[in-house]
């Protein structure tokens, strides 16, 4: 069975500072990996995904993530936080061996950006 | 831009009552999903639906739950006899094609409150 762990349910950063959100996964095979963002009262929106191509993945809004197989990690970063980055971020995995397979989510990390 | 829509945005019901949550997936998508998020907890997979039948379901999706695609556009989740613990945000999602690497597009959610 797959599982996802996000370290830190809440992260507070200053505007302009680095954003680092941690995600570790457990899976018997290298999974597909996703980061989603949820703004208040909205659904989940895809930021980026890893599907076994380049290990450094760039997404929307200046975010990127690096897949490290040896560390079973897929941490999300953004060099300079903006006030609009305040949201909840979810890491998720999917099994590449199954068609249309479900997403398994981590617990989420809520980001607060201080002016 | 096409989007997944869900109605109602908020549903309040009495324990033991039946509820139907409605979703309109993106029109050319093939796989449909329901997830739920109990307040303060992870987003959890409930069920996936493909080619007019359930593809996969979780342990949560017991006999009290059912899904249907009654016409070419709607995708519904029915809870036959609601319990207090069914109170949650319910998200519908869909993907184009069948690959697990494809982005799941999420609706804004229906907040279900069971009293």
Tab-separated table of C-alpha atoms in Angstrom:
chain	number	residue	atom	x	y	z
A	1	UNK	CA	0.000	0.000	0.000
A	2	UNK	CA	1.153	3.509	-0.721
A	3	UNK	CA	1.415	6.265	1.841
A	4	UNK	CA	2.505	9.895	1.910
A	5	UNK	CA	3.909	11.877	4.800
A	6	UNK	CA	4.115	15.642	4.856
A	7	UNK	CA	6.291	16.982	7.625
A	8	UNK	CA	4.771	20.012	9.252
A	9	UNK	CA	1.053	20.679	9.141
A	10	UNK	CA	1.712	24.418	9.293
A	11	UNK	CA	4.559	26.481	7.861
A	12	UNK	CA	5.044	30.195	8.329
A	13	UNK	CA	7.347	32.132	5.985
A	14	UNK	CA	8.100	35.771	5.422
A	15	UNK	CA	7.291	37.348	2.096
A	16	UNK	CA	10.343	36.944	-0.146
A	17	UNK	CA	11.747	34.003	1.804
A	18	UNK	CA	12.234	30.443	0.603
A	19	UNK	CA	9.269	28.124	0.789
A	20	UNK	CA	10.146	24.466	1.474
A	21	UNK	CA	7.422	21.876	1.940
A	22	UNK	CA	8.467	18.313	2.634
A	23	UNK	CA	6.926	15.177	1.219
A	24	UNK	CA	8.059	11.590	1.668
A	25	UNK	CA	6.346	8.604	0.184
A	26	UNK	CA	6.257	4.891	0.723
A	27	UNK	CA	5.601	2.693	-2.272
A	28	UNK	CA	6.709	-0.685	-3.564
A	29	UNK	CA	7.335	0.804	-7.017
A	30	UNK	CA	8.345	4.344	-7.998
A	31	UNK	CA	5.029	6.144	-8.079
A	32	UNK	CA	3.750	9.131	-9.939
A	33	UNK	CA	3.938	12.135	-7.606
A	34	UNK	CA	1.826	15.263	-7.506
A	35	UNK	CA	1.610	18.503	-5.613
A	36	UNK	CA	-1.793	20.154	-5.366
A	37	UNK	CA	-2.703	23.524	-3.856
A	38	UNK	CA	-6.017	24.414	-2.250
A	39	UNK	CA	-6.982	28.041	-1.790
A	40	UNK	CA	-9.767	28.859	0.676
A	41	UNK	CA	-13.188	27.655	-0.480
A	42	UNK	CA	-11.775	26.210	-3.685
A	43	UNK	CA	-10.985	22.780	-5.046
A	44	UNK	CA	-7.536	21.291	-5.447
A	45	UNK	CA	-5.399	22.652	-8.278
A	46	UNK	CA	-2.382	20.864	-9.714
A	47	UNK	CA	0.933	22.640	-9.146
A	48	UNK	CA	3.219	20.057	-10.730
A	49	UNK	CA	3.753	16.354	-11.216
A	50	UNK	CA	6.534	13.801	-11.593
A	51	UNK	CA	5.922	10.944	-14.007
A	52	UNK	CA	9.393	9.362	-14.386
A	53	UNK	CA	10.881	11.885	-16.786
A	54	UNK	CA	13.113	14.686	-15.436
A	55	UNK	CA	13.654	14.472	-11.675
A	56	UNK	CA	13.449	18.254	-11.263
A	57	UNK	CA	9.962	19.349	-12.128
A	58	UNK	CA	8.850	22.917	-12.631
A	59	UNK	CA	5.269	23.898	-12.023
A	60	UNK	CA	2.997	26.892	-11.978
A	61	UNK	CA	3.464	30.017	-9.864
A	62	UNK	CA	7.240	29.561	-9.605
A	63	UNK	CA	7.126	26.266	-7.695
A	64	UNK	CA	9.374	23.319	-8.380
A	65	UNK	CA	9.994	19.919	-6.843
A	66	UNK	CA	12.752	17.351	-7.030
A	67	UNK	CA	12.191	13.618	-7.036
A	68	UNK	CA	14.872	11.808	-5.022
A	69	UNK	CA	14.416	8.073	-5.235
A	70	UNK	CA	17.136	7.309	-2.678
A	71	UNK	CA	15.366	9.486	-0.121
A	72	UNK	CA	11.813	8.621	-1.284
A	73	UNK	CA	11.133	12.332	-1.266
A	74	UNK	CA	9.446	14.907	-3.444
A	75	UNK	CA	9.911	18.220	-1.647
A	76	UNK	CA	8.298	21.373	-3.000
A	77	UNK	CA	10.175	24.663	-3.116
A	78	UNK	CA	9.720	28.236	-4.201
A	79	UNK	CA	12.655	30.664	-3.940
A	80	UNK	CA	10.638	33.697	-2.931
A	81	UNK	CA	7.266	33.545	-1.205
A	82	UNK	CA	4.450	35.832	-2.233
A	83	UNK	CA	1.400	36.739	-0.198
A	84	UNK	CA	-0.736	34.911	-2.760
A	85	UNK	CA	1.042	31.631	-1.877
A	86	UNK	CA	-0.913	31.407	1.362
A	87	UNK	CA	-2.876	28.182	0.929
A	88	UNK	CA	-2.853	24.503	1.822
A	89	UNK	CA	-0.544	22.231	-0.129
A	90	UNK	CA	-1.038	18.512	-0.646
A	91	UNK	CA	1.426	15.931	-1.856
A	92	UNK	CA	-0.106	12.868	-3.494
A	93	UNK	CA	0.991	9.637	-5.135
A	94	UNK	CA	-0.513	7.377	-7.752
A	95	UNK	CA	0.373	3.852	-8.794
A	96	UNK	CA	1.668	3.840	-12.379
A	97	UNK	CA	0.752	0.189	-12.763
A	98	UNK	CA	-2.982	0.751	-12.765
A	99	UNK	CA	-5.155	2.658	-15.209
A	100	UNK	CA	-6.972	5.647	-13.788
A	101	UNK	CA	-5.610	4.907	-10.359
A	102	UNK	CA	-6.601	6.852	-7.285
A	103	UNK	CA	-4.522	9.504	-5.583
A	104	UNK	CA	-3.266	8.880	-2.068
A	105	UNK	CA	-2.762	12.164	-0.257
A	106	UNK	CA	-0.554	13.380	2.516
A	107	UNK	CA	-2.014	15.286	5.428
A	108	UNK	CA	-1.415	18.693	3.873
A	109	UNK	CA	0.692	21.679	4.891
A	110	UNK	CA	-0.918	25.038	5.476
A	111	UNK	CA	1.347	27.924	4.450
A	112	UNK	CA	1.089	31.305	6.088
A	113	UNK	CA	2.986	34.175	4.474
A	114	UNK	CA	3.921	37.088	6.705
A	115	UNK	CA	4.444	40.548	5.233
B	1	UNK	CA	-11.381	26.762	-19.504
B	2	UNK	CA	-13.413	23.625	-18.761
B	3	UNK	CA	-13.906	22.840	-15.107
B	4	UNK	CA	-15.527	20.308	-12.816
B	5	UNK	CA	-18.608	21.678	-11.101
B	6	UNK	CA	-20.361	20.429	-7.982
B	7	UNK	CA	-23.738	21.155	-6.439
B	8	UNK	CA	-24.743	22.076	-3.858
B	9	UNK	CA	-21.804	23.890	-2.321
B	10	UNK	CA	-23.176	23.186	1.150
B	11	UNK	CA	-25.704	20.572	2.242
B	12	UNK	CA	-27.126	20.271	5.728
B	13	UNK	CA	-29.088	17.141	6.568
B	14	UNK	CA	-30.431	15.211	9.513
B	15	UNK	CA	-28.858	11.934	10.545
B	16	UNK	CA	-30.515	9.022	8.770
B	17	UNK	CA	-31.553	11.049	5.749
B	18	UNK	CA	-30.455	10.302	2.202
B	19	UNK	CA	-28.321	12.820	0.342
B	20	UNK	CA	-27.252	13.062	-3.268
B	21	UNK	CA	-24.196	15.058	-4.168
B	22	UNK	CA	-23.910	16.084	-7.775
B	23	UNK	CA	-20.942	16.612	-10.026
B	24	UNK	CA	-20.527	17.542	-13.654
B	25	UNK	CA	-17.094	16.327	-14.804
B	26	UNK	CA	-15.267	17.831	-17.752
B	27	UNK	CA	-17.066	16.667	-20.863
B	28	UNK	CA	-14.432	14.538	-22.624
B	29	UNK	CA	-13.077	12.934	-19.457
B	30	UNK	CA	-13.320	9.204	-18.931
B	31	UNK	CA	-12.488	8.451	-15.289
B	32	UNK	CA	-14.420	9.970	-12.426
B	33	UNK	CA	-13.674	10.000	-8.705
B	34	UNK	CA	-15.090	10.942	-5.365
B	35	UNK	CA	-12.876	11.911	-2.452
B	36	UNK	CA	-13.734	13.259	0.949
B	37	UNK	CA	-11.946	15.365	3.517
B	38	UNK	CA	-13.125	15.310	7.104
B	39	UNK	CA	-12.268	18.586	8.810
B	40	UNK	CA	-8.627	18.582	9.848
B	41	UNK	CA	-7.874	15.248	8.191
B	42	UNK	CA	-6.419	13.951	4.931
B	43	UNK	CA	-8.182	13.923	1.610
B	44	UNK	CA	-9.347	10.294	1.258
B	45	UNK	CA	-10.268	8.331	-1.831
B	46	UNK	CA	-13.790	6.925	-1.910
B	47	UNK	CA	-14.452	5.509	-5.376
B	48	UNK	CA	-13.439	5.640	-9.029
B	49	UNK	CA	-15.793	5.097	-11.944
B	50	UNK	CA	-15.039	4.178	-15.535
B	51	UNK	CA	-17.108	2.956	-18.420
B	52	UNK	CA	-20.285	3.088	-16.340
B	53	UNK	CA	-19.065	0.926	-13.530
B	54	UNK	CA	-17.047	1.190	-10.345
B	55	UNK	CA	-13.366	0.699	-11.052
B	56	UNK	CA	-12.097	0.785	-7.491
B	57	UNK	CA	-13.517	1.611	-4.076
B	58	UNK	CA	-12.073	2.150	-0.635
B	59	UNK	CA	-13.089	0.596	2.669
B	60	UNK	CA	-15.005	3.776	3.429
B	61	UNK	CA	-17.292	3.177	0.455
B	62	UNK	CA	-19.638	0.692	2.081
B	63	UNK	CA	-23.215	-0.290	1.244
B	64	UNK	CA	-24.472	3.117	2.346
B	65	UNK	CA	-22.715	4.728	-0.602
B	66	UNK	CA	-23.483	4.460	-4.291
B	67	UNK	CA	-22.461	6.276	-7.442
B	68	UNK	CA	-24.244	6.775	-10.688
B	69	UNK	CA	-23.834	8.461	-14.013
B	70	UNK	CA	-27.507	8.900	-14.858
B	71	UNK	CA	-26.944	10.754	-18.108
B	72	UNK	CA	-24.028	11.847	-20.236
B	73	UNK	CA	-22.967	14.652	-17.964
B	74	UNK	CA	-23.805	14.157	-14.278
B	75	UNK	CA	-21.940	11.960	-11.813
B	76	UNK	CA	-23.626	11.525	-8.455
B	77	UNK	CA	-22.703	10.230	-5.030
B	78	UNK	CA	-25.580	8.995	-2.875
B	79	UNK	CA	-25.371	8.359	0.819
B	80	UNK	CA	-28.381	6.273	1.746
B	81	UNK	CA	-28.636	6.930	5.475
B	82	UNK	CA	-26.269	9.613	6.665
B	83	UNK	CA	-24.312	9.350	9.893
B	84	UNK	CA	-22.687	12.110	11.915
B	85	UNK	CA	-19.288	10.879	10.774
B	86	UNK	CA	-20.227	11.475	7.130
B	87	UNK	CA	-19.833	15.194	7.756
B	88	UNK	CA	-17.008	16.223	5.456
B	89	UNK	CA	-16.074	18.064	2.286
B	90	UNK	CA	-16.712	15.850	-0.721
B	91	UNK	CA	-14.691	16.419	-3.876
B	92	UNK	CA	-15.418	15.131	-7.331
B	93	UNK	CA	-12.568	14.755	-9.823
B	94	UNK	CA	-12.057	13.563	-13.380
B	95	UNK	CA	-9.224	12.798	-15.801
B	96	UNK	CA	-8.871	12.722	-19.516
B	97	UNK	CA	-7.817	9.338	-20.850
B	98	UNK	CA	-7.012	6.484	-18.488
B	99	UNK	CA	-3.401	6.995	-17.485
B	100	UNK	CA	-2.599	7.446	-13.810
B	101	UNK	CA	-0.081	10.136	-14.789
B	102	UNK	CA	-2.862	12.385	-16.039
B	103	UNK	CA	-3.879	15.318	-13.897
B	104	UNK	CA	-7.026	14.851	-11.861
B	105	UNK	CA	-9.188	17.944	-12.152
B	106	UNK	CA	-11.083	18.657	-8.957
B	107	UNK	CA	-14.354	20.412	-8.367
B	108	UNK	CA	-14.774	23.007	-5.600
B	109	UNK	CA	-16.375	20.504	-3.262
B	110	UNK	CA	-19.647	20.058	-1.397
B	111	UNK	CA	-19.557	20.574	2.332
B	112	UNK	CA	-21.891	18.034	3.928
B	113	UNK	CA	-23.020	18.681	7.478
B	114	UNK	CA	-24.962	15.911	9.219
B	115	UNK	CA	-26.847	16.979	12.350
